[in-house]
Coordinates of C-alpha atoms and ligand atoms in Angstrom, one line a residue:
M1 CA 0.0 0.0 0.0
E2 CA 1.2 3.5 -0.8
R3 CA 2.4 5.3 2.2
I4 CA 0.8 8.7 2.9
F5 CA 3.6 11.2 3.7
L6 CA 2.3 13.7 6.3
T7 CA 5.4 15.4 7.6
K8 CA 7.9 17.2 5.5
Y9 CA 11.4 17.8 6.6
I10 CA 13.8 20.8 6.3
I11 CA 17.3 19.9 7.4
I12 CA 19.7 22.7 8.3
T13 CA 23.4 22.1 8.3
G14 CA 26.3 24.5 8.9
G15 CA 29.5 25.2 7.2
V16 CA 32.8 27.1 7.5
V17 CA 32.5 28.3 11.2
S18 CA 30.2 27.8 14.1
S19 CA 28.1 30.6 15.8
I20 CA 26.9 32.0 12.5
G21 CA 23.3 31.8 13.5
K22 CA 22.0 28.5 12.2
G23 CA 19.5 28.4 15.1
I24 CA 18.2 31.9 14.1
T25 CA 18.1 30.9 10.4
S26 CA 16.1 27.7 11.3
A27 CA 13.8 29.5 13.6
S28 CA 13.2 32.2 11.0
M29 CA 12.3 29.8 8.3
G30 CA 9.9 28.3 10.8
R31 CA 8.4 31.7 11.5
I32 CA 7.7 32.2 7.8
L33 CA 6.0 28.8 7.4
R34 CA 4.0 29.4 10.6
S35 CA 2.8 32.7 9.2
Y36 CA 1.4 30.7 6.2
G37 CA -0.7 28.8 8.7
L38 CA 1.4 25.6 8.8
N39 CA 2.0 23.5 11.9
V40 CA 5.8 23.6 12.3
G41 CA 7.9 21.6 14.6
A42 CA 11.7 21.9 15.3
I43 CA 14.4 19.5 16.4
K44 CA 17.9 20.4 17.5
I45 CA 20.6 17.7 17.1
D46 CA 23.7 18.2 19.3
P47 CA 26.4 15.7 18.4
Y48 CA 28.1 15.8 21.8
L49 CA 28.2 12.8 24.2
N50 CA 26.4 14.5 27.1
W51 CA 22.9 13.1 27.5
D52 CA 21.5 16.6 27.9
S53 CA 22.8 20.2 28.3
G54 CA 22.2 20.2 32.1
T55 CA 25.7 19.5 33.1
L56 CA 27.4 21.8 30.5
N57 CA 29.1 25.0 31.7
P58 CA 27.2 28.1 30.4
Y59 CA 30.6 29.5 29.5
Q60 CA 31.2 26.8 27.0
H61 CA 27.7 26.3 25.6
G62 CA 25.6 29.3 26.6
E63 CA 22.4 29.1 28.5
V64 CA 20.7 25.9 29.4
F65 CA 17.1 26.2 28.1
V66 CA 14.4 24.3 30.0
T67 CA 11.3 22.9 28.2
S68 CA 8.0 22.8 30.0
D69 CA 8.3 19.0 30.3
G70 CA 11.5 19.5 32.2
M71 CA 14.3 18.7 29.7
E72 CA 17.5 20.8 30.0
T73 CA 18.3 21.6 26.4
D74 CA 20.4 23.6 24.0
L75 CA 19.6 27.3 23.8
D76 CA 18.4 26.9 20.2
L77 CA 15.2 25.5 21.5
G78 CA 14.6 28.9 23.1
H79 CA 15.0 30.5 19.6
Y80 CA 12.5 28.1 18.2
E81 CA 10.0 28.6 20.9
R82 CA 10.3 32.4 20.7
F83 CA 10.1 32.6 16.9
L84 CA 7.5 29.9 16.4
D85 CA 5.5 30.8 19.5
V86 CA 5.2 27.2 20.4
E87 CA 6.1 25.0 23.4
L88 CA 8.5 22.2 22.4
Q89 CA 9.0 18.9 24.2
G90 CA 12.3 17.8 25.5
L91 CA 12.3 15.1 22.8
A92 CA 13.1 17.9 20.4
N93 CA 16.7 17.9 21.5
I94 CA 18.6 14.8 20.3
T95 CA 22.1 14.3 21.4
T96 CA 24.7 11.6 20.7
G97 CA 24.4 10.7 24.4
K98 CA 20.7 10.0 24.1
V99 CA 21.2 8.0 20.9
Y100 CA 24.0 5.8 22.2
K101 CA 22.3 5.3 25.6
S102 CA 19.1 4.1 24.0
V103 CA 21.0 1.7 21.6
I104 CA 23.1 0.3 24.4
S105 CA 20.0 -0.3 26.6
K106 CA 18.3 -2.1 23.7
E107 CA 21.4 -4.2 23.2
R108 CA 21.3 -5.2 26.9
E109 CA 17.6 -6.0 26.7
G110 CA 18.5 -8.4 23.9
K111 CA 16.7 -6.5 21.1
F112 CA 19.5 -7.0 18.6
L113 CA 20.2 -10.7 19.5
G114 CA 22.7 -12.2 17.1
A115 CA 23.7 -8.9 15.5
C116 CA 26.9 -7.1 15.8
V117 CA 25.7 -3.6 16.9
Q118 CA 27.2 -0.9 14.6
V119 CA 27.0 2.8 13.8
I120 CA 25.2 1.8 10.5
P121 CA 22.5 0.6 10.8
H122 CA 21.9 0.7 14.6
I123 CA 22.9 4.2 15.5
T124 CA 21.5 5.7 12.3
N125 CA 18.2 3.8 12.7
E126 CA 18.0 5.1 16.3
I127 CA 18.5 8.7 15.1
K128 CA 15.8 8.3 12.4
E129 CA 13.5 6.7 15.0
M130 CA 14.0 9.6 17.4
I131 CA 13.3 12.2 14.6
R132 CA 10.1 10.4 13.6
A133 CA 9.0 10.0 17.2
T134 CA 9.4 13.7 17.8
S135 CA 7.6 14.5 14.6
E136 CA 4.7 12.3 15.5
T137 CA 4.1 14.1 18.8
G138 CA 2.8 17.3 17.1
N139 CA 1.1 16.2 13.9
Y140 CA 3.4 18.6 12.1
D141 CA 3.1 19.6 8.5
V142 CA 6.8 20.3 8.5
V143 CA 9.7 19.7 10.9
L144 CA 12.9 21.7 10.9
I145 CA 15.9 19.6 11.9
E146 CA 19.0 21.6 12.8
L147 CA 22.3 19.7 13.0
G148 CA 24.6 21.4 15.5
G149 CA 28.3 22.0 14.7
T150 CA 29.7 22.2 11.2
V151 CA 29.9 19.7 8.3
G152 CA 33.1 17.8 8.6
D153 CA 33.1 17.4 12.4
I154 CA 33.8 13.7 13.2
E155 CA 30.9 13.5 15.6
S156 CA 28.4 14.8 13.0
Q157 CA 29.0 11.9 10.6
P158 CA 26.4 9.4 11.8
F159 CA 23.8 12.2 11.9
L160 CA 24.5 13.3 8.3
E161 CA 24.3 9.6 7.2
A162 CA 21.0 9.2 9.1
L163 CA 19.7 12.4 7.5
R164 CA 20.7 11.2 4.1
Q165 CA 18.9 7.9 4.7
L166 CA 15.8 9.9 6.0
R167 CA 15.7 11.8 2.7
N168 CA 15.7 8.5 0.8
E169 CA 13.1 6.8 3.0
E170 CA 10.8 9.8 3.1
R171 CA 11.5 10.6 -0.6
S172 CA 13.4 13.5 -1.9
E173 CA 10.3 15.5 -2.7
N174 CA 9.5 15.7 1.0
V175 CA 12.9 16.5 2.4
M176 CA 15.1 19.4 1.6
F177 CA 18.6 20.5 2.8
V178 CA 19.6 24.1 3.7
H179 CA 23.3 24.7 4.2
V180 CA 24.2 27.8 6.2
T181 CA 27.7 29.1 5.6
F182 CA 29.8 32.2 6.3
I183 CA 31.3 34.4 3.6
P184 CA 34.3 36.1 5.1
Y185 CA 35.5 39.6 4.0
L186 CA 39.2 39.9 3.6
N187 CA 40.3 43.4 4.3
A188 CA 43.7 42.9 2.6
A189 CA 42.1 41.7 -0.6
G190 CA 39.2 44.1 -0.3
E191 CA 36.7 41.3 -1.2
F192 CA 34.4 38.6 0.0
K193 CA 35.6 35.0 -0.3
T194 CA 33.4 32.2 -1.4
K195 CA 36.0 29.4 -1.2
P196 CA 35.2 28.2 2.3
T197 CA 31.5 27.9 1.3
Q198 CA 32.6 25.9 -1.8
H199 CA 34.6 23.6 0.4
S200 CA 32.0 23.0 3.0
T201 CA 29.4 22.3 0.3
K202 CA 31.8 19.8 -1.3
E203 CA 32.2 18.1 2.1
L204 CA 28.4 17.8 2.4
R205 CA 28.2 16.5 -1.2
S206 CA 30.8 13.9 -0.4
M207 CA 28.3 12.5 2.2
G208 CA 25.7 12.2 -0.5
I209 CA 23.8 15.4 0.4
N210 CA 23.3 18.1 -2.2
P211 CA 22.0 21.3 -0.5
D212 CA 18.8 22.8 -2.1
V213 CA 19.4 26.2 -0.5
I214 CA 22.6 27.9 0.6
V215 CA 22.1 30.7 3.2
C216 CA 25.2 32.9 3.2
R217 CA 25.8 34.8 6.4
S218 CA 28.1 37.8 6.1
Q219 CA 28.8 41.0 8.0
E220 CA 27.8 43.2 5.0
P221 CA 25.5 42.4 2.1
I222 CA 27.1 40.4 -0.8
D223 CA 26.1 41.2 -4.4
K224 CA 24.4 39.1 -7.1
A225 CA 27.6 38.2 -9.0
L226 CA 29.0 36.6 -5.8
R227 CA 25.7 34.7 -5.2
D228 CA 25.7 33.5 -8.8
K229 CA 29.3 32.3 -8.4
I230 CA 28.3 30.3 -5.3
A231 CA 25.4 28.9 -7.1
H232 CA 27.6 27.8 -10.0
F233 CA 30.3 26.2 -7.9
C234 CA 28.0 24.6 -5.4
D235 CA 25.5 23.3 -8.0
V236 CA 22.5 25.2 -6.5
D237 CA 19.8 27.2 -8.3
P238 CA 20.9 30.9 -8.3
K239 CA 17.6 31.9 -6.7
A240 CA 18.4 29.5 -3.9
V241 CA 21.5 31.3 -2.8
V242 CA 20.3 33.7 -0.1
N243 CA 22.3 36.3 1.7
T244 CA 21.5 37.3 5.3
P245 CA 23.9 40.0 6.4
D246 CA 24.1 40.9 10.1
A247 CA 20.8 42.3 11.2
T248 CA 20.0 45.0 13.8
T249 CA 17.8 42.5 15.7
I250 CA 17.6 38.8 15.2
Y251 CA 13.9 39.1 14.8
E252 CA 14.5 40.8 11.4
V253 CA 15.9 37.6 9.9
P254 CA 12.5 36.1 8.8
L255 CA 11.9 39.4 7.0
V256 CA 15.2 39.3 5.2
L257 CA 14.8 35.6 4.2
E258 CA 11.3 36.3 3.0
E259 CA 12.5 39.3 0.9
N260 CA 14.6 36.7 -0.9
N261 CA 11.4 34.5 -1.4
I262 CA 12.6 31.7 0.7
G263 CA 9.0 30.8 1.7
A264 CA 8.0 30.2 -1.9
L265 CA 11.1 28.3 -2.5
I266 CA 10.5 25.9 0.4
V267 CA 6.7 25.5 -0.4
N268 CA 7.5 24.6 -4.0
R269 CA 10.4 22.4 -3.2
I270 CA 8.7 20.1 -0.7
G271 CA 5.2 20.6 -1.9
L272 CA 3.5 22.2 1.1
D273 CA -0.2 22.7 0.7
V274 CA -0.3 26.5 1.2
V275 CA 0.2 29.7 -0.8
S276 CA 3.4 31.5 0.0
D277 CA 2.5 35.1 0.8
S278 CA 5.0 37.5 2.3
S279 CA 2.2 39.9 3.5
K280 CA 1.5 37.2 6.1
L281 CA 4.5 38.5 8.0
C282 CA 2.9 41.9 8.5
G283 CA 2.3 41.3 12.2
W284 CA 5.9 40.1 12.6
S285 CA 7.2 43.3 10.9
E286 CA 5.3 45.4 13.4
I287 CA 7.1 43.6 16.3
V288 CA 10.4 44.1 14.6
K289 CA 9.6 47.8 14.2
S290 CA 8.9 48.1 17.9
L291 CA 12.1 46.2 18.8
K292 CA 14.2 48.6 16.6
I293 CA 13.1 51.7 18.6
D294 CA 16.2 53.7 19.8
N295 CA 14.6 56.0 22.3
P296 CA 13.8 56.4 25.1
V297 CA 16.4 54.1 26.7
V298 CA 16.1 52.2 29.9
T299 CA 19.4 50.7 31.2
I300 CA 19.2 47.3 32.9
G301 CA 22.2 45.8 34.7
I302 CA 22.5 42.0 34.8
V303 CA 24.7 41.2 37.8
G304 CA 26.0 37.6 37.6
K305 CA 29.0 35.5 37.2
Y306 CA 28.7 34.2 33.6
V307 CA 28.9 37.8 32.2
E308 CA 31.8 37.2 29.8
L309 CA 29.6 35.2 27.5
E310 CA 26.3 37.0 26.6
D311 CA 24.8 33.7 25.4
A312 CA 24.8 32.5 29.0
Y313 CA 21.8 34.8 29.7
I314 CA 20.3 34.8 26.3
S315 CA 16.6 34.2 27.2
I316 CA 16.9 36.9 29.9
R317 CA 18.3 39.3 27.3
E318 CA 15.5 38.5 24.9
S319 CA 12.8 38.8 27.5
L320 CA 14.1 42.3 28.5
Q321 CA 13.9 43.3 24.9
H322 CA 10.4 42.0 24.4
A323 CA 9.2 43.8 27.5
A324 CA 10.9 47.1 26.6
A325 CA 9.5 47.0 23.0
S326 CA 6.0 46.4 24.4
I327 CA 6.1 49.6 26.4
G328 CA 7.8 51.6 23.7
V329 CA 11.3 51.9 25.1
K330 CA 14.7 50.5 24.2
A331 CA 16.4 48.2 26.8
K332 CA 20.1 48.8 26.9
I333 CA 21.5 45.8 28.7
K334 CA 24.8 45.9 30.6
Y335 CA 26.5 43.0 32.2
L336 CA 28.4 43.3 35.5
S337 CA 30.4 40.6 37.2
S338 CA 29.4 39.6 40.7
D339 CA 32.6 37.5 41.0
V340 CA 34.6 40.4 42.4
E341 CA 36.0 41.6 45.8
K342 CA 33.9 44.7 45.6
L343 CA 31.1 45.5 43.2
D344 CA 31.8 48.3 40.7
I345 CA 29.5 51.0 42.2
E346 CA 30.2 53.4 39.4
A347 CA 28.8 50.9 36.9
M348 CA 25.9 50.2 39.2
S349 CA 25.0 53.8 39.3
E350 CA 24.2 53.8 35.6
F351 CA 21.5 51.1 36.1
D352 CA 17.8 52.0 36.1
G353 CA 17.0 48.4 37.1
I354 CA 19.1 45.5 38.4
L355 CA 18.5 41.9 37.4
I356 CA 20.2 39.1 39.3
P357 CA 20.0 35.9 37.3
G358 CA 20.2 32.2 38.2
G359 CA 23.5 30.4 38.8
F360 CA 25.2 27.6 40.6
G361 CA 28.0 27.5 43.1
E362 CA 29.4 29.9 45.6
R363 CA 31.6 32.0 43.3
G364 CA 30.0 35.4 42.8
F365 CA 27.3 34.9 45.4
E366 CA 28.5 37.5 47.8
G367 CA 28.6 40.0 44.9
K368 CA 25.0 39.2 44.2
L369 CA 24.2 39.9 47.9
D370 CA 25.9 43.3 47.6
A371 CA 23.9 44.1 44.5
V372 CA 20.7 43.4 46.5
D373 CA 21.9 45.7 49.2
Y374 CA 22.7 48.4 46.7
A375 CA 19.2 48.1 45.1
I376 CA 17.6 48.3 48.6
E377 CA 19.6 51.3 49.7
N378 CA 19.0 53.2 46.4
N379 CA 15.4 52.1 45.8
I380 CA 16.3 50.8 42.4
P381 CA 14.0 48.2 40.9
L382 CA 15.4 44.7 41.6
F383 CA 14.4 41.5 39.9
G384 CA 15.9 38.2 41.2
I385 CA 15.5 35.0 39.2
C386 CA 16.2 31.6 40.9
L387 CA 19.6 32.1 42.6
G388 CA 18.7 35.8 42.3
M389 CA 15.6 35.3 44.4
Q390 CA 17.7 33.2 46.9
S391 CA 20.1 36.2 47.1
M392 CA 17.3 38.5 47.9
V393 CA 16.0 36.3 50.7
T394 CA 19.5 35.7 52.1
Q395 CA 20.3 39.5 52.1
F396 CA 16.9 40.4 53.6
A397 CA 17.6 37.8 56.4
R398 CA 21.1 39.2 57.0
R399 CA 19.7 42.8 57.2
N400 CA 17.0 41.6 59.7
G401 CA 18.9 39.9 62.4
Y402 CA 20.3 36.7 60.9
L403 CA 23.8 38.0 60.2
D404 CA 25.2 34.7 59.1
A405 CA 22.2 33.7 56.9
N406 CA 23.2 31.8 53.8
S407 CA 22.1 29.1 51.4
S408 CA 23.2 25.6 52.4
E409 CA 24.4 25.2 48.8
F410 CA 27.4 27.2 49.9
D411 CA 27.8 26.2 53.5
S412 CA 26.2 23.1 54.8
E413 CA 27.2 23.8 58.4
I414 CA 25.7 27.3 58.8
N415 CA 23.4 28.3 61.6
H416 CA 20.8 29.9 59.5
P417 CA 20.2 28.2 56.1
V418 CA 17.4 30.4 54.9
I419 CA 17.7 28.7 51.6
D420 CA 18.0 24.9 51.9
M421 CA 18.0 21.8 49.8
M422 CA 14.5 20.5 49.0
E423 CA 13.6 17.4 51.0
E424 CA 13.2 15.1 48.0
Q425 CA 16.6 16.3 46.7
K426 CA 18.4 15.0 49.8
K427 CA 18.1 11.4 48.6
I428 CA 19.4 12.1 45.1
K429 CA 22.9 10.9 44.2
N430 CA 23.2 11.6 40.5
I431 CA 23.6 15.3 39.4
G432 CA 22.3 15.0 35.8
G433 CA 18.6 15.8 35.2
T434 CA 17.6 15.5 38.8
M435 CA 16.8 19.0 39.8
R436 CA 13.3 20.3 40.2
L437 CA 12.8 20.8 36.4
G438 CA 10.1 22.0 34.1
S439 CA 6.6 23.5 34.5
Y440 CA 4.9 23.7 37.9
D441 CA 1.7 25.4 39.0
C442 CA 2.0 28.5 41.2
K443 CA -0.7 30.4 43.2
I444 CA -0.4 34.2 43.3
I445 CA -1.4 36.2 46.4
E446 CA -3.8 39.0 45.7
G447 CA -2.9 42.5 46.7
T448 CA 0.8 42.1 45.9
K449 CA 2.9 43.7 43.1
T450 CA 3.3 40.3 41.6
Y451 CA -0.5 40.1 41.3
E452 CA -0.5 43.6 39.7
A453 CA 2.0 42.3 37.1
Y454 CA 0.2 39.0 36.3
S455 CA -3.5 40.0 36.9
E456 CA -3.9 36.3 37.3
L457 CA -4.2 34.0 40.4
D458 CA -3.0 30.7 38.8
I459 CA 0.1 30.6 36.7
K460 CA 2.6 27.9 35.5
E461 CA 6.3 28.6 35.3
R462 CA 9.4 26.6 34.5
H463 CA 11.9 25.6 37.2
R464 CA 15.5 24.5 37.4
H465 CA 16.8 24.3 41.0
R466 CA 17.7 22.1 43.9
Y467 CA 17.4 24.5 46.7
E468 CA 14.4 26.6 48.0
F469 CA 13.2 29.0 50.6
N470 CA 13.5 27.3 54.0
N471 CA 10.0 27.2 55.6
D472 CA 11.6 27.3 59.1
Y473 CA 12.2 31.0 58.6
R474 CA 8.9 31.8 56.8
N475 CA 6.9 33.2 59.7
D476 CA 9.7 35.1 61.2
L477 CA 10.9 36.7 57.9
Q478 CA 7.3 37.6 57.1
E479 CA 6.9 39.3 60.5
K480 CA 10.0 41.3 59.6
G481 CA 8.2 42.5 56.4
L482 CA 9.1 40.0 53.7
I483 CA 6.2 39.5 51.4
I484 CA 5.4 36.1 50.0
S485 CA 3.5 36.7 46.8
G486 CA 3.4 33.3 45.2
T487 CA 3.5 29.7 46.5
S488 CA 2.9 26.2 45.2
P489 CA -0.9 25.4 45.1
D490 CA -0.6 23.6 48.5
D491 CA 1.1 26.6 49.9
F492 CA 4.2 24.6 50.8
L493 CA 6.9 26.0 48.5
V494 CA 7.6 29.7 48.4
E495 CA 7.8 30.6 44.7
I496 CA 7.8 34.4 44.7
I497 CA 8.8 37.0 47.2
E498 CA 8.8 40.8 47.4
L499 CA 10.9 43.1 49.5
P500 CA 9.0 45.6 51.6
N501 CA 9.1 49.4 51.3
H502 CA 10.6 49.3 47.8
P503 CA 9.2 50.5 44.5
W504 CA 9.7 47.1 42.8
A505 CA 11.8 44.2 44.2
I506 CA 10.5 40.8 43.2
G507 CA 12.3 37.5 43.3
C508 CA 11.0 34.3 41.8
Q509 CA 12.3 30.7 42.3
F510 CA 11.4 29.9 38.7
H511 CA 12.7 31.1 35.3
P512 CA 10.1 33.4 33.7
E513 CA 12.6 34.1 30.8
F514 CA 11.7 30.8 29.2
K515 CA 8.2 31.8 28.5
S516 CA 8.6 35.3 27.1
R517 CA 7.8 35.8 23.4
P518 CA 8.4 38.9 21.2
N519 CA 4.7 39.1 20.7
R520 CA 3.8 38.2 24.3
P521 CA 6.3 39.6 26.8
H522 CA 6.4 38.0 30.2
P523 CA 4.3 39.9 32.8
L524 CA 7.1 40.0 35.4
F525 CA 9.6 41.3 32.8
K526 CA 7.2 43.9 31.5
S527 CA 6.4 45.1 35.0
F528 CA 10.1 45.2 35.9
V529 CA 11.1 47.2 32.8
K530 CA 8.2 49.6 33.3
A531 CA 9.3 50.2 36.9
S532 CA 12.9 50.7 35.8
Y533 CA 11.8 53.1 33.1
D534 CA 9.8 55.1 35.8
Y535 CA 12.9 55.1 38.0
S536 CA 15.0 56.4 35.0
K537 CA 12.7 59.5 34.8
N538 CA 13.3 60.5 38.4
Ligands
LIG1 N1 21.8 26.9 42.6 C1 20.5 27.2 43.0 C2 19.7 26.0 43.2 O1 20.0 24.9 42.8 C3 19.8 28.1 42.0 C4 19.6 27.5 40.6 C5 19.4 28.5 39.5 O2 19.6 29.7 39.7 N2 18.9 28.0 38.4 O3 18.6 26.0 43.8

């Protein structure tokens, strides 16, 4: 019987160098197709051996994104969720670790009895199975599959082979390949160079994969002659060589791609049952316009320890920008290290609002406490997220009689662990994937600033932590003025706190940044940026 093909696939590979924005390119193509009314899914493949991103250092790999079902994933899933305005499942992040772990478990269960278990076919079959399983969860018309790293990396090989097989099994008319490369500009020669793109395309073709589209990233626009040259050498239709020079905001990329008719190209190539129509991106261009506003400016300081790599706080940065655009201001974001002997007060004095993000380990914690103190003393809006909230509670306790208050994460012997390990966490031995992860219900208390921000009593937010507010101190700290403005539905876990006698000082145990969208800024971010803007005017 003829098989009915439901889901089409767009596979995105990278060439030349990493960090050229494959994730944004994939998410942008997804945005275009979503605007045509299609149901779009997205998968990120990370060819490293870690099972998930949870144990990776943010310095190396950027932020760890958390899905609502509690998977710690690559930050590209954040781009997909923001651009597509969807909630993805943890399944959407496939790693070499997950693939091998699953194949080895199957081998131990005796599922391959008699066979010598090999990369081809066992690993490649597992990869295809994982892709299909993810595709089936959403009844998708089309699924984007982004392969991390660059073509030619040793660890990518089994994935490229599996993707090549997928194209044959699902038929070429349902699967297309988009190769994203970088076109460097050589100052000495005064010209752009296409050779690296030619080489990486050749490498891809040596694996049996001919790209249908080449997206050329560059710092400045490249001209038609150069695009034609790439088309000629890489055996691609000239119309399918698309240039995306650096944009003012990443949200502009769908517009740039659509100006180059990429929507029509995709729709025709894999036979999607819609009419491509660039006017469908109208709403999106309005959002981009609001994000490009230059004035007035509100300066937000992020005080944390992973400040050298902006990607470590990428969802927070985006959430601040969504919030600012929604109230007609520009968020200028500054990063300040908390891992110092003494906080840079001069730098702090420029901030209209202070945000203390999440983090792990003692390094930089005292600096965060000093930032809380500074915000209290100067009445500057203060937003604490996860470890940021724990810093607010600790500093409030220290200022109110518990001089040695701390989190037991940093000192297990202390007299006053106002932040302590959750009971169920105490039995856990393995570090990976065992925190309180994913979406949980939270009840907001009426009459609080938090309620003013949300205008809702029941919310759901995503978590990633092992420690929490210690209930032994709840009554006493409340008597001293601390406001508890959100708890778990059974009232047991403190989820949100507010500092008293302050224009805006809210700390939450969860990560609101994972739910903000350019078209739907998160209520807490919006309220914080608004308070910071009000502060800037005084
Ligand atoms: N280290 C803290 C905990 O585990 C905070 C975690 C975070 O900020 N994401 O509770």
